[in-house]
Amino acid sequence: MPPADRTDLVQPDGRHVYLYGDFDPAPDGYQAPAMPNGVYQRRWNPLRREWVLVAASRQTRTFLPERADCPLCPSGPGHSSEIPAVRFEAAVFENRFPAMVPWPPAGGSCEVVVYTDEHEGSFATLPSARLDRLAEVWTDRYRDLTARRGIKYVYIFENRGEQVGVTLHHPHGQIYAYPFIPPVAATELGRHAGGCRQCELIRVELQARHRVLINEGGIVAYVPESARWPYEVHVATRAHRPALPDLPPAGRRGLLAAMQRITRAYDRLFDVPMPSMMAMHQSPAEGSAQAHLHVEFYPVLRDRGKLKYLAGSESGAGVFINDTLAEESAERLRALLE
Ligand SMILES: [Zn+2]
Ligand SMILES: [Zn+2]
Ligand SMILES: [Zn+2]
C-alpha cells in the first residue's frame, strides 16, 4: 500500500512520477519531457565476474542547464519540467536518461529523488521538515522497489558536485533498483562465521572512541579505521537494523539528521561545498543476516582544491592509497560538527 500522502502520476512516455505531500498541479499547456530512444543492455564481464550497464542514450542528457531551464524545479507558465506541479514538497520520477530500464534485457529501474522544490541549497541545507519528508520518501521507495519482481537490490545514493559528474545543481539524489546484487553489496553481505560484521565494527569503533564523530539517539558516525577516502565517514544504526523500514520514523529522522551534520562539517572543511558521493547500503530484496543499514560518504577532496583520483592502483589493482590518517581526519571533522 502506498502511503496516503503519495500521488502517483504517469507521463505520456510511461514514466512514473510520485509526488509526496502537498502540491499544486501543473498549469494548462504542461508538456511532459519525453524519453529519447536508447539502447539499454547489461553485459557480463566474465573475467571480473561483474555486470556492466550499457545506456547508449545518456550522451544527450541535460548538462548543467541554465537555472530557468532546471528540469527539477517546479513547472510554471512556459516551463515544463520533469515535475508536473507548480509547487511540491518532494518528488520522485523515473529518470529520462536512465542506466537501466524496467524491461529486459537490462531489467532495472532508475529514479531521481528531488528533495525540495527550492533550486538553491543542498542536502546539507535542507530544513528539518524537508529532511523528515525525505526520510519517508526514501523508505517508501525502498519498500516499493524491493517488492518489484526481478529487483534484487535497491541502492539509494547521491552524487554531489561537478567533480563527480553532477549535471544538475538542484538538490536531488538517485535510486537504482538493480536486477542483481551489485559487487560492493555482495562483498559486504558475503557469508562468514559469527555475527554481523557491521555490528562488530561499531563495537570496535565505540571502544576505540577516537574515530567516532557522533554517538547519539541510536546513530553512530565514524571515520572507519580502513577509510579509503581522506575524509570518508560511515553513519550506521547502533542496533542491528537491515534497512530503513526496520527503523521507527524517529530513528530514520535521527539517521538523516546525523547525515546532515556530516555534510555540513564537510562544507566547512575547506570552505567550499564538498564534492562527494553518498552511498546507502541496506538489505537486498530477499534479506540477509549480514545486512546492517549504513551510509558511506566519499568526499573527493583531499585538500583545498586537490582532488583524490582513482588512479592506477585504485582502478587497476583495486587497492586504495589514503594519504591521511583516519584518526586525524576524525579529529578535524569532529571540531567542525555543530
Ligand atoms: Zn531547480
Ligand atoms: Zn549488525
Ligand atoms: Zn557499506
XYZ file of C-alpha atoms and ligand atoms in Angstrom:
341
model
C 0.000 0.000 0.000
C 1.480 3.354 -0.995
C 1.492 5.981 1.758
C -1.606 8.174 1.957
C 0.309 11.330 1.076
C 1.763 9.998 -2.186
C 0.204 10.961 -5.516
C 1.100 8.752 -8.477
C 1.166 10.188 -11.986
C 2.211 8.671 -15.302
C 3.813 10.783 -18.037
C 2.790 10.212 -21.690
C 6.027 8.249 -22.290
C 5.085 5.842 -19.482
C 7.451 7.128 -16.813
C 6.076 7.376 -13.288
C 6.142 10.470 -11.128
C 5.446 10.279 -7.394
C 4.589 13.472 -5.554
C 4.891 13.346 -1.775
C 2.861 15.641 0.438
C 1.106 18.757 -0.704
C 1.391 20.074 -4.259
C -0.313 22.308 -6.819
C -0.713 20.696 -10.252
C 0.982 21.965 -13.405
C -0.787 24.702 -15.390
C -2.637 24.011 -18.654
C -0.218 23.619 -21.507
C 2.214 21.488 -19.483
C 4.226 19.349 -21.882
C 5.973 16.425 -20.298
C 9.540 15.887 -21.490
C 9.831 12.597 -23.371
C 12.425 9.883 -23.008
C 14.742 9.645 -26.038
C 15.298 6.322 -27.761
C 18.302 4.475 -26.494
C 19.999 1.135 -26.202
C 19.829 -0.395 -22.731
C 21.674 -3.608 -22.036
C 23.579 -5.344 -19.342
C 26.726 -7.124 -20.389
C 28.645 -9.666 -18.376
C 32.382 -9.357 -17.850
C 33.468 -12.975 -17.310
C 36.950 -12.056 -16.071
C 35.831 -9.674 -13.368
C 32.569 -11.561 -12.956
C 30.539 -8.375 -12.938
C 27.804 -6.652 -14.887
C 28.339 -3.529 -16.954
C 25.304 -1.420 -17.742
C 25.122 -0.054 -21.258
C 22.924 3.024 -21.626
C 23.634 4.448 -25.021
C 21.333 7.455 -24.938
C 22.811 9.233 -21.967
C 25.211 11.313 -24.052
C 22.348 13.669 -24.911
C 21.325 14.151 -21.302
C 20.780 17.558 -19.784
C 24.110 19.076 -18.848
C 24.250 21.967 -16.376
C 21.194 23.819 -17.699
C 20.547 27.485 -17.027
C 18.620 27.934 -13.840
C 15.440 28.937 -15.723
C 15.525 25.596 -17.572
C 16.118 23.431 -14.498
C 14.242 20.149 -15.083
C 13.907 19.564 -11.322
C 12.314 22.918 -10.491
C 8.528 23.187 -10.397
C 6.779 23.684 -13.726
C 5.211 27.032 -14.495
C 3.795 29.011 -17.372
C 6.222 28.468 -20.249
C 8.378 25.981 -18.299
C 7.580 22.280 -18.376
C 9.964 20.484 -16.036
C 10.107 16.813 -15.061
C 7.659 17.561 -12.284
C 4.080 18.346 -13.306
C 3.432 20.680 -10.384
C 3.914 24.386 -9.753
C 4.703 23.663 -6.126
C 5.631 20.452 -4.338
C 7.318 19.163 -1.201
C 9.285 16.218 -2.557
C 9.080 14.371 -5.860
C 10.431 11.191 -7.398
C 10.398 10.397 -11.094
C 11.772 7.720 -13.369
C 14.933 9.071 -14.954
C 14.588 10.225 -18.549
C 18.233 9.244 -19.087
C 18.378 6.005 -17.096
C 21.187 3.498 -16.742
C 18.589 0.710 -16.782
C 15.005 0.438 -17.974
C 12.336 -1.778 -16.405
C 12.101 -4.095 -19.399
C 14.574 -6.825 -20.479
C 17.425 -7.273 -21.069
C 18.536 -4.528 -18.642
C 15.568 -5.022 -16.309
C 16.139 -2.423 -13.596
C 14.868 0.947 -12.568
C 16.443 4.387 -12.118
C 14.680 7.074 -10.147
C 15.538 10.676 -9.381
C 14.615 11.935 -5.910
C 14.022 15.690 -5.784
C 14.480 16.741 -2.155
C 12.661 20.074 -2.406
C 11.138 22.442 -4.951
C 13.724 25.080 -3.954
C 16.513 25.269 -6.510
C 19.212 26.610 -4.205
C 20.880 24.642 -1.440
C 21.773 21.014 -0.900
C 21.147 18.084 1.420
C 23.280 19.984 3.952
C 20.917 22.972 3.998
C 17.527 21.197 3.866
C 15.169 22.496 6.575
C 14.224 19.813 9.087
C 10.673 19.384 7.727
C 12.120 18.570 4.269
C 14.675 16.260 5.821
C 11.949 14.365 7.693
C 9.930 14.142 4.482
C 12.966 12.778 2.631
C 13.380 10.038 5.251
C 9.854 8.851 4.474
C 10.341 9.189 0.698
C 13.482 7.019 0.786
C 11.697 4.471 2.971
C 8.724 4.323 0.612
C 10.920 3.976 -2.474
C 12.956 1.215 -0.807
C 9.769 -0.668 0.115
C 8.148 -0.168 -3.251
C 11.162 -1.085 -5.386
C 12.335 -4.100 -3.347
C 8.827 -5.554 -3.735
C 9.017 -5.465 -7.542
C 9.522 -8.666 -9.460
C 13.088 -9.154 -10.623
C 14.587 -6.451 -8.384
C 17.385 -7.802 -6.193
C 18.924 -4.691 -4.701
C 17.798 -1.103 -4.130
C 20.579 1.430 -3.892
C 19.939 4.975 -2.662
C 22.772 7.378 -3.425
C 23.748 10.938 -4.182
C 26.483 12.411 -6.308
C 27.331 15.950 -5.400
C 29.475 18.411 -7.315
C 30.629 18.685 -10.901
C 33.827 16.834 -9.919
C 31.756 13.659 -9.526
C 29.765 14.198 -12.695
C 26.707 16.012 -11.401
C 24.854 17.606 -14.303
C 22.079 19.314 -12.305
C 22.552 21.551 -9.275
C 19.017 21.323 -7.858
C 19.138 19.299 -4.591
C 18.486 15.707 -5.589
C 19.664 12.147 -5.269
C 19.100 8.931 -7.138
C 17.920 5.384 -6.647
C 18.989 2.418 -8.733
C 16.973 -0.771 -8.423
C 19.216 -3.497 -9.811
C 18.131 -6.909 -11.117
C 21.246 -8.330 -9.409
C 23.167 -7.702 -6.193
C 25.961 -5.253 -7.064
C 29.529 -6.336 -6.222
C 30.132 -3.944 -3.305
C 26.959 -5.056 -1.556
C 27.668 -8.702 -2.393
C 31.126 -8.448 -0.822
C 29.809 -6.758 2.307
C 26.995 -9.270 2.621
C 29.182 -12.311 1.999
C 28.724 -15.187 4.378
C 31.068 -15.502 7.289
C 31.132 -17.319 10.568
C 29.962 -15.357 13.575
C 27.547 -12.454 13.748
C 27.065 -9.246 11.800
C 30.351 -7.616 10.789
C 28.901 -4.089 10.872
C 27.755 -4.666 14.482
C 31.278 -5.831 15.302
C 32.837 -2.788 13.580
C 30.628 -0.419 15.554
C 31.607 -2.150 18.786
C 35.281 -1.739 17.907
C 34.895 1.929 16.911
C 32.893 2.796 20.035
C 35.523 1.115 22.161
C 38.417 2.897 20.417
C 36.454 6.194 20.539
C 38.992 8.398 18.716
C 37.448 7.928 15.258
C 33.839 8.395 16.424
C 32.134 11.638 15.384
C 28.567 11.105 16.570
C 27.055 8.629 19.019
C 23.541 9.828 19.742
C 19.971 8.615 19.509
C 20.962 5.155 18.303
C 23.092 6.508 15.427
C 26.870 6.234 15.195
C 29.077 8.166 12.750
C 32.788 7.462 12.452
C 35.775 7.644 10.149
C 36.464 3.958 9.524
C 39.899 2.739 10.519
C 40.376 1.477 6.959
C 38.954 4.583 5.235
C 39.725 4.628 1.511
C 38.967 8.326 1.051
C 40.733 11.014 3.094
C 37.589 12.142 4.937
C 35.374 9.110 4.469
C 32.639 8.822 7.090
C 30.220 5.985 7.794
C 26.911 6.525 9.545
C 25.126 3.457 10.915
C 22.379 2.433 13.264
C 23.936 1.287 16.529
C 21.454 -1.576 16.780
C 21.259 -4.200 14.061
C 18.692 -2.896 11.539
C 18.749 -4.265 7.977
C 17.013 -1.378 6.177
C 15.083 1.890 6.558
C 11.670 0.232 7.074
C 13.127 -1.618 10.090
C 13.604 1.696 11.901
C 10.782 3.648 13.542
C 10.156 7.080 11.940
C 12.104 8.799 14.732
C 15.072 6.506 14.059
C 15.016 7.402 10.377
C 14.852 11.088 11.204
C 17.831 10.626 13.518
C 19.795 8.913 10.759
C 19.179 11.721 8.266
C 19.904 14.386 10.885
C 23.284 12.751 11.581
C 23.961 12.530 7.834
C 23.187 16.212 7.511
C 25.578 17.118 10.328
C 28.328 15.247 8.494
C 27.643 17.026 5.188
C 27.676 20.391 6.984
C 31.042 19.574 8.522
C 32.310 18.639 5.042
C 31.261 22.016 3.655
C 33.215 23.761 6.416
C 36.318 21.618 5.998
C 37.740 23.510 3.010
C 35.133 26.317 2.935
C 33.662 25.010 -0.320
C 30.659 22.775 -0.980
C 32.368 19.392 -0.693
C 32.065 17.311 -3.871
C 31.170 13.866 -2.638
C 29.252 10.651 -3.046
C 26.756 9.247 -0.575
C 26.072 5.502 -0.685
C 23.346 3.851 1.384
C 23.887 0.143 1.957
C 20.834 -1.817 3.008
C 19.388 -5.280 2.893
C 18.952 -6.899 -0.526
C 15.347 -7.552 -1.528
C 15.489 -11.173 -0.378
C 17.026 -10.272 3.006
C 20.392 -11.210 4.508
C 21.590 -11.933 8.035
C 24.619 -9.694 7.336
C 22.619 -6.662 6.183
C 23.044 -3.727 8.548
C 21.863 -0.314 7.367
C 24.698 2.165 6.955
C 25.590 5.166 4.862
C 29.048 5.787 3.435
C 30.245 9.246 2.438
C 33.121 9.557 -0.015
C 34.250 13.180 -0.205
C 36.605 13.534 -3.152
C 38.743 16.443 -1.928
C 41.877 15.573 0.000
C 42.797 19.212 0.485
C 41.624 22.633 -0.653
C 41.399 22.403 -4.463
C 43.031 18.954 -4.554
C 41.039 16.010 -5.824
C 41.638 12.418 -4.848
C 41.790 10.496 -8.124
C 41.009 6.872 -8.696
C 44.311 6.222 -10.424
C 46.321 3.148 -11.357
C 46.380 1.368 -8.010
C 42.736 2.106 -7.190
C 41.344 1.423 -10.686
C 43.650 -1.275 -11.971
C 44.507 -3.164 -8.811
C 41.576 -2.325 -6.564
C 43.898 -1.036 -3.840
C 43.189 2.371 -2.357
C 46.003 4.571 -1.143
C 44.934 7.013 1.536
C 47.415 9.764 2.373
C 45.639 10.779 5.578
C 45.270 9.112 8.968
C 41.661 8.269 9.806
C 42.312 9.376 13.399
C 43.451 12.849 12.294
C 40.571 13.188 9.821
C 38.148 12.312 12.612
C 39.656 14.950 14.859
C 39.369 17.647 12.181
C 35.792 16.719 11.309
C 34.730 16.464 14.948
C 35.862 20.040 15.530
C 33.608 21.147 12.647
C 30.429 19.393 13.847
C 27.583 21.556 15.097
Zn 15.930 23.680 -9.973
Zn 24.539 -5.589 12.548
Zn 28.910 -0.475 3.065
